[in-house]
Coordinates of C-alpha atoms and ligand atoms in Angstrom, one line a residue:
Chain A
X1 CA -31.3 -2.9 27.1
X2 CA -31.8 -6.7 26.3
X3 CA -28.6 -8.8 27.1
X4 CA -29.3 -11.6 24.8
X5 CA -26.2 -13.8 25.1
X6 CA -23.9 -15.1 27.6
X7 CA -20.0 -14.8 27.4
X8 CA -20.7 -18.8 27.5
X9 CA -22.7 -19.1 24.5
X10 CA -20.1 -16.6 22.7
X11 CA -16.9 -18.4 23.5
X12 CA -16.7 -20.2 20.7
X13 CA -17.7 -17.6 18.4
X14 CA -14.9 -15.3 19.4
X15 CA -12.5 -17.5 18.0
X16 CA -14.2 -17.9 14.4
X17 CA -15.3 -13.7 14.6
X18 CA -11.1 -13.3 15.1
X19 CA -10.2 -15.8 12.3
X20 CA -12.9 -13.8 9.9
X21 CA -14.3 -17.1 9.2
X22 CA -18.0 -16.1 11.1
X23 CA -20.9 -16.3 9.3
X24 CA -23.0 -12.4 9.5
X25 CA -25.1 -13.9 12.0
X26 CA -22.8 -15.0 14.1
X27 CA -20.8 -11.7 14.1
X28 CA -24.1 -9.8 14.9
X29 CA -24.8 -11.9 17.9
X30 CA -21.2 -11.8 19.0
X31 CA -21.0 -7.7 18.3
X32 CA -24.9 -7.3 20.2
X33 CA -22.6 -9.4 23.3
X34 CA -19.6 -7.4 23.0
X35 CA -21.7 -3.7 23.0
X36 CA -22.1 -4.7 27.7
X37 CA -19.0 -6.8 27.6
X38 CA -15.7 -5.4 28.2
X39 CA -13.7 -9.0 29.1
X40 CA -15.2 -10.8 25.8
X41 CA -13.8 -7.4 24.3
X42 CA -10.3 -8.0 25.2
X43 CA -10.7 -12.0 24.6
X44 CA -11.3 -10.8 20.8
X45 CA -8.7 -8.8 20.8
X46 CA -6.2 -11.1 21.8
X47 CA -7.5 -14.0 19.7
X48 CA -7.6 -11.2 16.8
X49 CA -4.2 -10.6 17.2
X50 CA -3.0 -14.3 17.1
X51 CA -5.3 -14.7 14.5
X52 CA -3.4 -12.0 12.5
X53 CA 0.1 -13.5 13.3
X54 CA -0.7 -16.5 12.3
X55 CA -1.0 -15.5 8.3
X56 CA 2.6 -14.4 9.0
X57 CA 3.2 -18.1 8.8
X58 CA 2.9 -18.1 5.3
X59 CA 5.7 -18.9 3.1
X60 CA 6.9 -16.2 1.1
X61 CA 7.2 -16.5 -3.4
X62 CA 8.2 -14.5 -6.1
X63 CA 5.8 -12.9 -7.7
X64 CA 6.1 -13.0 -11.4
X65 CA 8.1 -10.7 -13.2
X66 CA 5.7 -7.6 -14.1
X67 CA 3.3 -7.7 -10.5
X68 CA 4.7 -4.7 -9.5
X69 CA 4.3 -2.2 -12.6
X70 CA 0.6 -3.9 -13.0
X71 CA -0.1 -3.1 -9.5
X72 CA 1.0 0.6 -9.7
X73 CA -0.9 0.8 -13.2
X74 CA -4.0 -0.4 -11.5
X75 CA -3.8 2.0 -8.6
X76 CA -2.9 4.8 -10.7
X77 CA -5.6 4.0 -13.2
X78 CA -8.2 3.5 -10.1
X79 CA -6.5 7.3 -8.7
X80 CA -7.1 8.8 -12.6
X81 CA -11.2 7.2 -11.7
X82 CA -13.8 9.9 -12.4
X83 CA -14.7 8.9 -9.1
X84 CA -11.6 10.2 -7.6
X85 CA -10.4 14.0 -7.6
X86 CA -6.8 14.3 -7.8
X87 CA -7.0 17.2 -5.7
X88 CA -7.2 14.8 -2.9
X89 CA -3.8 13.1 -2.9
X90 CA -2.8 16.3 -3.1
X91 CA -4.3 18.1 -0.1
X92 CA -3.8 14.4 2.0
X93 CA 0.1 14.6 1.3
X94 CA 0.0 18.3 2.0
X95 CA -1.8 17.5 5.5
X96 CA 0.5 14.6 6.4
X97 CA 3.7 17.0 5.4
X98 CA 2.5 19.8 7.3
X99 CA 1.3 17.4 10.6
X100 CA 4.2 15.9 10.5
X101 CA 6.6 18.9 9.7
X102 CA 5.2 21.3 12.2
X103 CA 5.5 18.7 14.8
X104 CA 9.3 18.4 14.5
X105 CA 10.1 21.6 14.1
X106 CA 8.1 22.4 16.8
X107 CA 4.8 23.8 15.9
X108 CA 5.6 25.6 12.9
X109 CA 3.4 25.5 9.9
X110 CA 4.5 26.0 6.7
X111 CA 2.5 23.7 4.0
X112 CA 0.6 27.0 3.1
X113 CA 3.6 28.9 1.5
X114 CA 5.9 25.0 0.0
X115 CA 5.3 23.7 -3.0
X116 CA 4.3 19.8 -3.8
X117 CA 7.8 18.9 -4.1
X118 CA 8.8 20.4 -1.1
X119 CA 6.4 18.9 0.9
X120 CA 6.8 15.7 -0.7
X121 CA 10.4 16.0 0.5
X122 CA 9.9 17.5 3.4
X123 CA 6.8 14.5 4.0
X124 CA 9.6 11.9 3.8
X125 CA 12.4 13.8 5.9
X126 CA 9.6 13.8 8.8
X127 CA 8.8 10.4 8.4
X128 CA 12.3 9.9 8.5
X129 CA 12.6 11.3 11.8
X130 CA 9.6 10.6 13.2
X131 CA 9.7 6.8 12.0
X132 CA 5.9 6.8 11.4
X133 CA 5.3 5.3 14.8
X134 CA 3.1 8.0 16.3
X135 CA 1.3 9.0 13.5
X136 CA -2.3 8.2 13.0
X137 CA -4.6 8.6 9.7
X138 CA -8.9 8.1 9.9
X139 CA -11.3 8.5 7.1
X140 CA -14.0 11.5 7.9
X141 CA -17.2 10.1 6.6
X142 CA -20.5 12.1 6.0
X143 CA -24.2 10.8 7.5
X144 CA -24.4 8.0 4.8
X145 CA -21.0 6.7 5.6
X146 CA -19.3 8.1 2.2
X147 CA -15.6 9.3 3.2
X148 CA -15.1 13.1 2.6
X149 CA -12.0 13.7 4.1
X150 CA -9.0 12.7 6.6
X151 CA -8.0 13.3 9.6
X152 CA -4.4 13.3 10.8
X153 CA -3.3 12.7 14.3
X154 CA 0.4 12.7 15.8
X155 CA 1.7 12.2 19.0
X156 CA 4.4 14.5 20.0
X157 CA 5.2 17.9 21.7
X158 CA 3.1 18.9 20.4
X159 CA 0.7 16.9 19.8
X160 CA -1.3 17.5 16.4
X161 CA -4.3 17.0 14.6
X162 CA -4.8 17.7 11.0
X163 CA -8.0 17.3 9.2
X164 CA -9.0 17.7 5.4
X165 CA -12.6 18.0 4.4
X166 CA -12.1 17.3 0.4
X167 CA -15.3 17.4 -1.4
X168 CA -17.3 19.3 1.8
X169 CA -20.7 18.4 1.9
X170 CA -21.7 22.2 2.0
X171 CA -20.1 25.0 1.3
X172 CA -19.0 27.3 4.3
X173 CA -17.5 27.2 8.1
X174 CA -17.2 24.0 9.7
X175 CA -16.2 24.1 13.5
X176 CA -13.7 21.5 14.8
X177 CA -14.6 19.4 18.0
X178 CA -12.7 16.8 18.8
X179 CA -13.4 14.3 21.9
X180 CA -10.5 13.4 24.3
X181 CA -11.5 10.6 26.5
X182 CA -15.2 11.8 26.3
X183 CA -15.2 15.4 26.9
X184 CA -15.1 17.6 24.0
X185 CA -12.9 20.8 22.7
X186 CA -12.7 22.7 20.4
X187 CA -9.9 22.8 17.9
X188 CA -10.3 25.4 15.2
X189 CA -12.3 26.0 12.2
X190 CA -12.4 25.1 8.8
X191 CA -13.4 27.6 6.1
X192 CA -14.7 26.1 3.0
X193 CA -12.6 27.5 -0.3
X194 CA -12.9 25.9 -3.3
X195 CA -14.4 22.5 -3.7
X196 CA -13.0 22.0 0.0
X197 CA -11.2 22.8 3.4
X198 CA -7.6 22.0 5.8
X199 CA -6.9 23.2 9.1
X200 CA -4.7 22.0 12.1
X201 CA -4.5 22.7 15.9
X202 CA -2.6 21.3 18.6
X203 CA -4.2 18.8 21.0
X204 CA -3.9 18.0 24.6
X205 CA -3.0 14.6 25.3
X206 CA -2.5 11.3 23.4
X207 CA -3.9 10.5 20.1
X208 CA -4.5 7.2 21.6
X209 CA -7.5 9.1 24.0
X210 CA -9.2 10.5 21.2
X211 CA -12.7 9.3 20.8
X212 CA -14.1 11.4 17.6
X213 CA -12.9 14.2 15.6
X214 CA -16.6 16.0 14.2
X215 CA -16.8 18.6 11.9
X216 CA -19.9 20.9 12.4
X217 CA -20.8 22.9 9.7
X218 CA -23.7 25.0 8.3
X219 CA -27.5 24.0 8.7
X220 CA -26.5 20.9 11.3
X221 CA -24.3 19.4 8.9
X222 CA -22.3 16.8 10.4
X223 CA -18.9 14.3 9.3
X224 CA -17.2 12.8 11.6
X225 CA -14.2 10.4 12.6
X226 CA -14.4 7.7 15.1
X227 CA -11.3 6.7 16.1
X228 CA -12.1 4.5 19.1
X229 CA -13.7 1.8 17.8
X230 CA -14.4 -0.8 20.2
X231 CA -15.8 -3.3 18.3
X232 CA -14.1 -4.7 15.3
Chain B
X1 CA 17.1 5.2 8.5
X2 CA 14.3 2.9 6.7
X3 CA 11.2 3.6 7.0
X4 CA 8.9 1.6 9.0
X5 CA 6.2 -0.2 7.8
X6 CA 3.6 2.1 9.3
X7 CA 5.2 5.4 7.7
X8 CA 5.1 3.9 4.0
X9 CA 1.5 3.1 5.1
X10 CA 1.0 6.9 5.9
X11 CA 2.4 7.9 2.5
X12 CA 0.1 5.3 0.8
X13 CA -2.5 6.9 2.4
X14 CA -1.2 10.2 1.6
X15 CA -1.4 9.7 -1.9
X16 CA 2.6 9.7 -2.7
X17 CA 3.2 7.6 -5.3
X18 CA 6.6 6.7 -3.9
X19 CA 5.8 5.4 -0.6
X20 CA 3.1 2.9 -2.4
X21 CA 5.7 1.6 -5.2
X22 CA 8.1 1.0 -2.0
X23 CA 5.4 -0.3 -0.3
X24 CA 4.4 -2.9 -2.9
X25 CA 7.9 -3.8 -3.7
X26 CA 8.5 -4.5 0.4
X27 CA 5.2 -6.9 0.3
X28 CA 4.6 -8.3 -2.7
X29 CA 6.7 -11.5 -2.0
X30 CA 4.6 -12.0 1.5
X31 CA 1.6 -11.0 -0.5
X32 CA 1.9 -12.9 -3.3
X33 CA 3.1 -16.2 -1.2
X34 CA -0.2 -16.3 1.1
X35 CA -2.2 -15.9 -1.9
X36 CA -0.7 -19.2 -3.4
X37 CA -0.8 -20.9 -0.3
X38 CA -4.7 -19.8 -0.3
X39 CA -5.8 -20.3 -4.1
X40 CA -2.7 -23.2 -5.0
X41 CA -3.0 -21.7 -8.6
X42 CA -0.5 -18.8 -9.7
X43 CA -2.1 -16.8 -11.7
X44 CA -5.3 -16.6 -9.4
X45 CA -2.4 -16.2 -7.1
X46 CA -1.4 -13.0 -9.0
X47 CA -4.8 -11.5 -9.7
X48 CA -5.5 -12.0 -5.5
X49 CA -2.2 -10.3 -4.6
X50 CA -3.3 -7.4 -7.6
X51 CA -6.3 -6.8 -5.6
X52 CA -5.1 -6.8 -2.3
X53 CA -2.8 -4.3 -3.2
X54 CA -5.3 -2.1 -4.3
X55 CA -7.2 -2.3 -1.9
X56 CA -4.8 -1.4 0.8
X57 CA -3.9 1.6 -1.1
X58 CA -7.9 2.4 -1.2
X59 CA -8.3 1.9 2.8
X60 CA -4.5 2.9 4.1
X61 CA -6.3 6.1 5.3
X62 CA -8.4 3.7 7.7
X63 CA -5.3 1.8 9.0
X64 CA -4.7 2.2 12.7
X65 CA -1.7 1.4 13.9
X66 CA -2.8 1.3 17.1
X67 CA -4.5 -2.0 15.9
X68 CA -1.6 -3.9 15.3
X69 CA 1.5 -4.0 12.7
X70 CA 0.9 -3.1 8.9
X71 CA 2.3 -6.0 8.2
X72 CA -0.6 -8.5 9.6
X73 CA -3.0 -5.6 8.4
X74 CA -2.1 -5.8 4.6
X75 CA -1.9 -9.9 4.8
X76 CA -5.2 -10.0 6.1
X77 CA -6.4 -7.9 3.4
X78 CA -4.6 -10.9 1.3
X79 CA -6.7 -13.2 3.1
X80 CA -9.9 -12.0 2.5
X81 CA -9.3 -11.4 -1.3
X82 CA -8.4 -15.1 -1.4
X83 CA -11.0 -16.0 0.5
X84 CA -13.2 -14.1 -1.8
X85 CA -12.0 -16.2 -4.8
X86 CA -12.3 -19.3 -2.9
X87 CA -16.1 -19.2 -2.3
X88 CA -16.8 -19.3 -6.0
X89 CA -15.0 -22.7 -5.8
X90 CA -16.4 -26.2 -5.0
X91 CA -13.2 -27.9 -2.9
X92 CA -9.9 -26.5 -1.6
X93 CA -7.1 -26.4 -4.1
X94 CA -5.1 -26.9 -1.2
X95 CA -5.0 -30.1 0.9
X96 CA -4.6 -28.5 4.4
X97 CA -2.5 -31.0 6.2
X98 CA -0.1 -30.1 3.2
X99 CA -0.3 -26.4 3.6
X100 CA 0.5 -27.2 7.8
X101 CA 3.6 -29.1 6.6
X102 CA 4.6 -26.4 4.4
X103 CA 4.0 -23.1 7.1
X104 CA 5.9 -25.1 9.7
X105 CA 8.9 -25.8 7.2
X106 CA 8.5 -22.4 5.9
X107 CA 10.1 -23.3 2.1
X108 CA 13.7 -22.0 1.8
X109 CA 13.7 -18.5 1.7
X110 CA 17.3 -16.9 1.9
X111 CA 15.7 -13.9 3.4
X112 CA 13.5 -15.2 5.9
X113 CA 11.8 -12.7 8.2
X114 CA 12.4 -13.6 12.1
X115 CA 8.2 -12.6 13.0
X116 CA 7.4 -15.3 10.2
X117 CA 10.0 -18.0 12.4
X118 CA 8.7 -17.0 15.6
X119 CA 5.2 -17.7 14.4
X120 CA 6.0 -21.0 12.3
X121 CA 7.9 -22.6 15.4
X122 CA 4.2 -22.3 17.6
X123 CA 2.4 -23.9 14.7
X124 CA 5.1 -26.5 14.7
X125 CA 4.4 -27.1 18.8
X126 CA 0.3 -27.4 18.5
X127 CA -0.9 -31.3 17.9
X128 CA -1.9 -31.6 13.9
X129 CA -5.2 -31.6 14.9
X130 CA -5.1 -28.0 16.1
X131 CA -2.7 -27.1 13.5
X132 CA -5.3 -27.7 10.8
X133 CA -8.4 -26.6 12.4
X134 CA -6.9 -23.2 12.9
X135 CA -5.1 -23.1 9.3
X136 CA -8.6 -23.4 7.6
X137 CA -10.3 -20.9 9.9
X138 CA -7.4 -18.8 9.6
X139 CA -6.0 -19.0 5.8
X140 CA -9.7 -20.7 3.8
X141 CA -12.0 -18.8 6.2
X142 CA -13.8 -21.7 6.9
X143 CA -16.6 -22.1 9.7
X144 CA -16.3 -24.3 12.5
X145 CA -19.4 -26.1 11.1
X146 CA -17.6 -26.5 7.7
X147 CA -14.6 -27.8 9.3
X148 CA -16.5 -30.6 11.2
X149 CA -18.5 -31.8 7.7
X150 CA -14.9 -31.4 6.0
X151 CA -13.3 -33.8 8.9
X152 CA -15.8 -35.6 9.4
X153 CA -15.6 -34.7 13.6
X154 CA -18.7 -33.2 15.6
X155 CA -19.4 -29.3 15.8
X156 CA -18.1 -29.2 19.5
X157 CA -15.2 -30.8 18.2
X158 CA -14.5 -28.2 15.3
X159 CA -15.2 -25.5 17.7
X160 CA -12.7 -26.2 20.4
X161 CA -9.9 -27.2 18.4
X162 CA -9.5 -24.0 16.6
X163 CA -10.6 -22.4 20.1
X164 CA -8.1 -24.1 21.9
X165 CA -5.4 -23.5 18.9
X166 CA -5.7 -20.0 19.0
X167 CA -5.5 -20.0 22.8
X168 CA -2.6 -21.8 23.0
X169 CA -0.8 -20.4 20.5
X170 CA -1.3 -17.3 22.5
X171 CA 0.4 -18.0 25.2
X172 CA 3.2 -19.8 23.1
X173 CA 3.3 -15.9 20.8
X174 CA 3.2 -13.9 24.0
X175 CA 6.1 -15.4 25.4
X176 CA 8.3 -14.9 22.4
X177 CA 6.9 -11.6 21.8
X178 CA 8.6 -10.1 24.8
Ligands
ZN1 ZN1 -18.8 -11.6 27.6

């Protein structure tokens, strides 16, 4: 391990890397720094934050009249994509409902037997309740970095993870492991049906701690979650 | 009860088509303003806002709320999209001493939004100097090295103002953020 660059040399980089404004070159030197260095970390951080806040500054306008219905048309149109399988939205609303469901009524699952409606109701009733302030949603991507699925985390008693594998790679059982402040459980299977798979445990501890969520499935097949993120 | 921020961003993720038309209807003024202040011209205004929109509703599944509010996660989305259009351009189409002036007095909205107060009032304590080297870092994406040719002050110079902006409007945030 080469360690390049002092926090001296990166000081003033921090700032630009939290305003965005950072040339790629810069951000790789400051990212290559940041991989040993836990303060210069927390510097970014913070100046990320105030960085962030600073936008709310902004005054606010009117849009014109039509900006909303154009922006739904070109989200649904984007959703109706032959890129996109509507299956999806389906399956994530499903997850969300039944995460967030089974957590207030206490570890209960039911999405298996509602219809879309009723979980759609049922979605917002939760939210409702559980004012979306412990809930957590990550993209599961594949070995080339191409999201195949979701994962769902909430923080409650119990605490819940969800995840949807929606197109899986390969067909067949995946096993669940997830990583809780680095040491890895197992939490379930997910059985392949269909173009794809859902399954939910409970999970000890805070969603905060978890590292990964992996699915392993047949012939070393891999997609995973990373939900710590260090770097930005 | 409404519904925070963060939950419609979990329905948007979710794929219900209720949370995101709530979700754009709760934004689109914020949204819409930082991409005028950004671009200066309303219809680019209204194409940037378009696409930020979108493409929060194509990466709400990697918001963290851990990371910080949706709110500052959607307007820097709004940033980038402007920032995006502003690189095919020559020259600001905003002078930025003007744009300072106008964040500070933050235009006469009825419903003004007490995070957006809190945030204008530290702008309105740093020296101009600061104030502008952090609003074109921050809202035109510029480099520290673009900022010194643009003002005609040496690299160092460019570097720690918006350093020393950022810091001090840091402690200035953290204080009222309590
Ligand atoms: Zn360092």
């Amino acid at each position: 391990m080469t360690e390049p660059y002092e926090c001296d040399e990166v000081a003033d980089l921090l700032a630009e890397v939290a305003t965005g404004a950072a040339t790629g070159p810069d951000r790789d030197r400051v990212a290559r720094h940041l991989a040993d260095c836990e303060r210069c970390r927390r510097e970014l951080d913070e100046l990320s934050w105030v960085a962030d806040e600073v936008l709310l500054a902004a005054p606010e306008h009117e849009p014109p009249a039509r900006f909303e219905s154009m922006v739904l048309e070109r989200i649904a149109a984007e959703d109706r994509s032959p890129g996109r399988r509507p299956r999806r939205a389906r399956l994530l609303l499903a997850a969300a409902a039944a995460v967030l469901i089974a957590a207030v009524s206490a570890g209960s699952v039911w999405w298996g037997t509602a219809s879309d409606r009723e979980l759609a109701a049922g979605y917002r009733d939760a939210l409702d309740v559980a004012d979306g302030r412990y809930f957590a949603a990550a993209p599961l991507n594949d070995d080339d970095d191409v999201q195949v699925g979701h994962v769902f985390l909430y923080d409650g008693s119990p605490s819940w993870l969800f995840v949807v594998l929606d197109p899986a790679p390969e067909p067949g059982t995946y096993d669940i492991v997830v990583t809780v402040n680095g040491a890895e459980r197992s939490a379930g299977r997910c059985v392949v049906t269909g173009t794809g798979c859902a399954a939910g445990d409970t999970l000890a501890g805070k969603i905060a701690d978890v590292d990964s969520v992996r699915l392993l499935g047949p012939d070393g097949t891999e997609v995973r979650a990373d939900l710590s993120r260090p770097n930005r | 009860m409404a519904v925070s921020d963060e939950a419609l961003l979990a329905g948007v993720a979710a794929g219900d088509t209720d949370a995101t038309a709530a979700f754009v209807r709760r934004y689109q003024r914020r949204v819409y303003g930082l991409a005028l202040s950004v671009v200066g011209d309303p219809g680019l205004a209204e194409d940037v806002a378009q696409d930020a929109f979108v493409r929060a509703w194509r990466h709400a599944g990697s918001y963290d709320p851990r990371r910080g509010k949706a709110s500052t996660w959607l307007l820097t989305i709004t940033r980038n999209a402007a920032i995006d259009v502003l690189r095919m351009r020559r020259d600001l189409p905003t002078e930025p001493a003007l744009l300072v002036d106008q964040l500070v007095a933050g235009g006469d909205q009825a419903d003004r939004v007490a995070d957006s107060d809190r945030v204008r009032a530290a702008l309105a304590e740093l020296s101009r100097d600061h104030a502008v080297a952090v609003v074109l870092s921050a809202y035109f994406g510029l480099t520290a090295r673009e900022i010194s040719d643009r003002m005609a002050i040496p690299l160092g110079t460019a570097k720690s103002r918006i350093r020393t902006g950022l810091h001090r409007l840091r402690r200035m945030l953290e204080v009222t953020n309590d």
